[in-house]
CSV table of C-alpha atoms in Angstrom, one decimal:
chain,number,residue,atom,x,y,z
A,1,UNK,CA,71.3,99.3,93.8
A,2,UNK,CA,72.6,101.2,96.7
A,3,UNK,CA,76.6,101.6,96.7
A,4,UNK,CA,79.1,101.4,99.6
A,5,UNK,CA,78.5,103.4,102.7
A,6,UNK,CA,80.7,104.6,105.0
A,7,UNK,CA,79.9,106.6,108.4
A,8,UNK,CA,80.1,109.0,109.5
A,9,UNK,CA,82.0,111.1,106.4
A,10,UNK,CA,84.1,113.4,108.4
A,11,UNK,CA,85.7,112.6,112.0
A,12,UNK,CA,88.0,114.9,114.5
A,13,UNK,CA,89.5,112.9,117.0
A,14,UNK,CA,91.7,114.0,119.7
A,15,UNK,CA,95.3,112.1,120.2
A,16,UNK,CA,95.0,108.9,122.6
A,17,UNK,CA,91.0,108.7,121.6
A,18,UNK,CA,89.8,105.7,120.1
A,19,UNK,CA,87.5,105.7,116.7
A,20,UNK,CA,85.3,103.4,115.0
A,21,UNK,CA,84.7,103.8,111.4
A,22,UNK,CA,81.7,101.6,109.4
A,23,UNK,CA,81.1,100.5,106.1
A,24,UNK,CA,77.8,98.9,104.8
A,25,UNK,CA,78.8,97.2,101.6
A,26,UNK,CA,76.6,97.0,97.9
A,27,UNK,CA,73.9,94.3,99.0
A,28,UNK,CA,74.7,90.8,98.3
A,29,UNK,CA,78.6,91.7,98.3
A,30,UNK,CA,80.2,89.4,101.2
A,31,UNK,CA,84.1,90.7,100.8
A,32,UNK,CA,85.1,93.7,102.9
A,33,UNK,CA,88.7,95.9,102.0
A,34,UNK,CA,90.0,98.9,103.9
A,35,UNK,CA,92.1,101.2,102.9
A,36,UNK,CA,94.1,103.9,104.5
A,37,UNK,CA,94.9,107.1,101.8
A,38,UNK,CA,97.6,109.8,102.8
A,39,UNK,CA,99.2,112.1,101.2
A,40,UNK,CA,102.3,111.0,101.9
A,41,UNK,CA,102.2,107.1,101.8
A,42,UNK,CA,99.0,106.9,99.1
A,43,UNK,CA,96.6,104.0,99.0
A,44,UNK,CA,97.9,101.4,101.7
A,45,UNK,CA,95.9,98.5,102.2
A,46,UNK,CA,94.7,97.5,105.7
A,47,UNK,CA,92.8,94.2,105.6
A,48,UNK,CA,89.9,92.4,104.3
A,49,UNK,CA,87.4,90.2,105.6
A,50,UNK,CA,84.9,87.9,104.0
A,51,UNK,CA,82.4,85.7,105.7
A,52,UNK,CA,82.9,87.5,109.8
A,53,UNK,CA,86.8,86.2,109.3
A,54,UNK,CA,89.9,88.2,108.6
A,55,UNK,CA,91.3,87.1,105.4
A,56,UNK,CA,94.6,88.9,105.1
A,57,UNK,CA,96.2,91.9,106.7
A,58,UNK,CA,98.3,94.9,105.8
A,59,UNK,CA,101.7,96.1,107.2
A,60,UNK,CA,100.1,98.2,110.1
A,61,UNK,CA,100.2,98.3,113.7
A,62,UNK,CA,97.8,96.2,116.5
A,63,UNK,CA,96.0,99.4,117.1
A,64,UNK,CA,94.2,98.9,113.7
A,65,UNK,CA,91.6,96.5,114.1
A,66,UNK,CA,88.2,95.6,112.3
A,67,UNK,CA,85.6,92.9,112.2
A,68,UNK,CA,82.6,92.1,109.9
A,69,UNK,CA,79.5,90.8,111.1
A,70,UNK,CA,76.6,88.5,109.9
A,71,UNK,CA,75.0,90.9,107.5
A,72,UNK,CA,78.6,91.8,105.8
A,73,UNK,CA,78.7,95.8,107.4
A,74,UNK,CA,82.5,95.9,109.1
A,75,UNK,CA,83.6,98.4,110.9
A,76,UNK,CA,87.5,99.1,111.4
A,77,UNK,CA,88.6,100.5,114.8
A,78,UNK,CA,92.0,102.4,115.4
A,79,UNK,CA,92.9,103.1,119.3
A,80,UNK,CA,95.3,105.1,120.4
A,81,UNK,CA,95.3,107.5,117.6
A,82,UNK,CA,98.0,109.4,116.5
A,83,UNK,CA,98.7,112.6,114.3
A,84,UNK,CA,99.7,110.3,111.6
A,85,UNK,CA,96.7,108.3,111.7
A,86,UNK,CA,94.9,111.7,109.7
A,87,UNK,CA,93.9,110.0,106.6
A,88,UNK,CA,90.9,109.1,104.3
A,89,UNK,CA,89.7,105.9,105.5
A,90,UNK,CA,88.2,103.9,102.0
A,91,UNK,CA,86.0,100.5,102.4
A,92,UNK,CA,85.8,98.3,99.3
A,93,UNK,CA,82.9,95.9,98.3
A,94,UNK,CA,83.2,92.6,96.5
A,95,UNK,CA,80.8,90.2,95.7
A,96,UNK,CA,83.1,86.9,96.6
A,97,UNK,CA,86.9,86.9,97.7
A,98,UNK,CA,88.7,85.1,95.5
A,99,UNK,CA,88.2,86.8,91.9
A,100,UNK,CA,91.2,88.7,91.1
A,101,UNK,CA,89.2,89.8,87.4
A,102,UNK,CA,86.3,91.5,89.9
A,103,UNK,CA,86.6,95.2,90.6
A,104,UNK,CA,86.2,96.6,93.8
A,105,UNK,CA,83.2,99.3,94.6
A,106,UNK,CA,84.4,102.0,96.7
A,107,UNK,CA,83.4,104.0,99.4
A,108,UNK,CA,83.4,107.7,99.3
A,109,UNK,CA,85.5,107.2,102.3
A,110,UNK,CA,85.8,108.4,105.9
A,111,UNK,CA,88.1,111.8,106.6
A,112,UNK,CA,89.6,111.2,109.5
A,113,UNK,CA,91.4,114.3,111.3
A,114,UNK,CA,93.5,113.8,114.5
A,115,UNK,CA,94.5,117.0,116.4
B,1,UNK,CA,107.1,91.9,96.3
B,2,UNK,CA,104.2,94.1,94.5
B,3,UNK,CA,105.1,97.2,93.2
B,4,UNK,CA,103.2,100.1,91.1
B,5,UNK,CA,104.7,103.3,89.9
B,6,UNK,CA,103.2,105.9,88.4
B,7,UNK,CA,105.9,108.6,87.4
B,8,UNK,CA,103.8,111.1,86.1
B,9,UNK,CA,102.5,113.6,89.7
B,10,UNK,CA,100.5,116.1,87.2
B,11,UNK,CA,99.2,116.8,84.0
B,12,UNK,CA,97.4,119.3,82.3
B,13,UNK,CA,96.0,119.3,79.5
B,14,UNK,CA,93.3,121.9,77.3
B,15,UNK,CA,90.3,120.5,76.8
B,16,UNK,CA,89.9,118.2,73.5
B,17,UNK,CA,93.2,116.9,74.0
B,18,UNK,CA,94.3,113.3,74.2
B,19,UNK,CA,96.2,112.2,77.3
B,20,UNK,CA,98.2,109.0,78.1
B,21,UNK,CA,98.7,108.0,81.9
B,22,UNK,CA,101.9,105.8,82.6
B,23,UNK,CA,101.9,102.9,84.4
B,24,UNK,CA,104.8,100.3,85.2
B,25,UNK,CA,104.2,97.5,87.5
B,26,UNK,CA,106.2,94.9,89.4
B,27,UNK,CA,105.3,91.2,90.4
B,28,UNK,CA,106.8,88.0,90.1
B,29,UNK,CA,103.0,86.6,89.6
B,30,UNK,CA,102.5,84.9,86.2
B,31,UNK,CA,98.8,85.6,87.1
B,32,UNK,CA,97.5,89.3,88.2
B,33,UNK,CA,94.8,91.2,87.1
B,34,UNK,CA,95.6,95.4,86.5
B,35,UNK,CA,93.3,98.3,86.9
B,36,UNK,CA,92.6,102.1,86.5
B,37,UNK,CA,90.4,103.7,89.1
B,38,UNK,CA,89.5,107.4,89.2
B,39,UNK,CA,89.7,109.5,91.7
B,40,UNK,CA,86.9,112.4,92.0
B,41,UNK,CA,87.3,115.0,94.7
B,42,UNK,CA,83.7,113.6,96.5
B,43,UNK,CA,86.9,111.0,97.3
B,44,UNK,CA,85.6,107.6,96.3
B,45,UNK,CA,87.2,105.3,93.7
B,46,UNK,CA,85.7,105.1,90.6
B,47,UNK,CA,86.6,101.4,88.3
B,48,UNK,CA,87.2,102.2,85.0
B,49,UNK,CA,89.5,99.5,83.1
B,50,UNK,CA,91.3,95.8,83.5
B,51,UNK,CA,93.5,94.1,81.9
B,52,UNK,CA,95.0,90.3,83.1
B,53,UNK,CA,97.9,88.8,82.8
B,54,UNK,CA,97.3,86.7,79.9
B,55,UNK,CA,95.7,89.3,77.7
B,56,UNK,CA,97.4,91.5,76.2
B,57,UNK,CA,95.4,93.1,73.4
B,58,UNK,CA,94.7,96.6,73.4
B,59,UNK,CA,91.0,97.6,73.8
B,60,UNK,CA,89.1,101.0,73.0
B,61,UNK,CA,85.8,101.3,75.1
B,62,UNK,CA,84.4,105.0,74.4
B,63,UNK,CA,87.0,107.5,74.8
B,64,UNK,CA,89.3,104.8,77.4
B,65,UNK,CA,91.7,102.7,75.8
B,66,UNK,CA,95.0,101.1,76.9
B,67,UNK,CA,98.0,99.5,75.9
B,68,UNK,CA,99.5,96.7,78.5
B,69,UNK,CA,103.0,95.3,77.4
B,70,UNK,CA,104.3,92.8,79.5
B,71,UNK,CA,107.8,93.3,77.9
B,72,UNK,CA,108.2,96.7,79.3
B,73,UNK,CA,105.6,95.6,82.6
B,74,UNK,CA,103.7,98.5,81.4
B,75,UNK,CA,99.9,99.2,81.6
B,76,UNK,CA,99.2,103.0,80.3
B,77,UNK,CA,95.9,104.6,79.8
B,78,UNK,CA,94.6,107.1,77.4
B,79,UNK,CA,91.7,109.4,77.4
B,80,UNK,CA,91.0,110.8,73.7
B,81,UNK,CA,89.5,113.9,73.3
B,82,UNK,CA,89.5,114.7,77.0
B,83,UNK,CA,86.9,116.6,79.1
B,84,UNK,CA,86.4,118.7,81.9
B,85,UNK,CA,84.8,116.4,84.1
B,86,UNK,CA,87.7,114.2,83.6
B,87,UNK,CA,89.8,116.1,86.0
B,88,UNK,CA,90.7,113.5,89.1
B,89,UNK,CA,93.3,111.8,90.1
B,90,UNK,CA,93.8,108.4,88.0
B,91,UNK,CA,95.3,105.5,89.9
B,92,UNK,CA,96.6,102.7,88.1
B,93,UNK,CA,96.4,99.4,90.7
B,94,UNK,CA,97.7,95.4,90.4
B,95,UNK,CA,95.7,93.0,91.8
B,96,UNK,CA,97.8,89.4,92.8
B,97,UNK,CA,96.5,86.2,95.0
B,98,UNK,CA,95.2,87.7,98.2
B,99,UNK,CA,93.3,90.1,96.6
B,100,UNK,CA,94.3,93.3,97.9
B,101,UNK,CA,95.2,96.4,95.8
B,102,UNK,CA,98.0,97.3,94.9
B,103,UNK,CA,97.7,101.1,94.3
B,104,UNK,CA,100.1,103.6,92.4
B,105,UNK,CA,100.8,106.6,93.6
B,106,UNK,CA,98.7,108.5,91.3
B,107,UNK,CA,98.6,111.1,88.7
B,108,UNK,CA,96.6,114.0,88.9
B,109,UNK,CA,94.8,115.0,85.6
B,110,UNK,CA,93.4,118.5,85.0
B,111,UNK,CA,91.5,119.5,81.8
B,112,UNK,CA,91.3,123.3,81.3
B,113,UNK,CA,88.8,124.4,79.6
């Protein structure tokens, strides 16, 4: 069973560019997480979807956007970027949405640089 | 409001050695789930443990086992006879309604061999 993808691995963006990251999750798996990883702030979450719909958001700005389509993949989408948006970018597969006892398969993440 | 803290930044240990991870967690949630993920350097997260809220006997699987008080809102993990290939970083995480993670800051473990 193939685990959670994420393209591309690495990313260097220039400020005020736009980038969109993707995630396929493990097949069958219809809940979506992103999560943004700094050195500085750790593990923050960004938001989840689960069926196409947007089931709860972090504390980030507008610029941060995703969506999730019929087949579960979701991509997240950050405009604007800024130095501080440098980070390792990690998608996280569930198989429903509302299991707090089911763990979360990761991503080996997207390394995002912006110069 | 959720909170996770991990106090300890780094640890090292020789190889063979037991090593606890500490964990203390805040929620006003009588229902929440906590985990231990590890953290390779190829960057994903790997599950290792969870305990809920209503369970609070301490398991052994392999060379993982944990102690979760909720007196003290604590949720450490130990590796017994430790390895190489456990060097990573070890994040301890709470999981309330909504589902997202809740993620400590981490420790970073190091086995010398």
């Amino acid at each position: 069973k193939a685990g959670v993808t994420q393209t591309p691995r690495y990313l260097i963006k220039t400020r005020g560019q736009q980038v969109t990251l993707s995630c396929s999750p493990i097949s069958g798996h219809r809940s979506v997480s992103w999560y943004q990883q700094t050195p500085g702030q750790g593990l923050q979450f960004l938001f989840e979807y689960f069926s196409e719909t947007q089931r709860n958001k972090g504390n980030f700005p507008g610029r941060f956007s995703g969506r999730q389509f019929s087949n579960s993949r979701s991509e997240m989408n950050v405009s604007t970027l800024e130095l501080g948006d440098s980070a390792l970018y990690l998608c996280a597969s569930s198989p429903t949405q509302r299991t707090l006892n089911t763990e979360a398969f990761f991503g080996q993440g997207t390394r995002l640089t912006v110069v | 409001a959720q909170k996770v803290t991990q106090a300890q930044t780094e640890i090292s240990v020789v190889e063979k050695e037991d090593v606890t991870l500490d964990c203390v967690y805040e929620t006003r949630d009588t229902t929440y789930y906590l985990f231990w993920y590890k953290q390779p350097p190829s960057g994903e997260l790997v599950f290792l443990i969870r305990r809920n809220s209503f369970d609070e006997q301490n398991e052994i699987s392999g060379r993982y086992s944990w102690n979760f008080q909720k007196s003290t809102s604590s949720f450490n993990f130990t590796i017994t006879a430790s390895q190489v290939v456990d060097s990573a970083v070890y994040f301890c995480a709470l999981r309330v309604t909504g589902n997202q993670f809740y993620f400590g800051t981490g420790t970073s473990l190091t086995v010398i061999p």
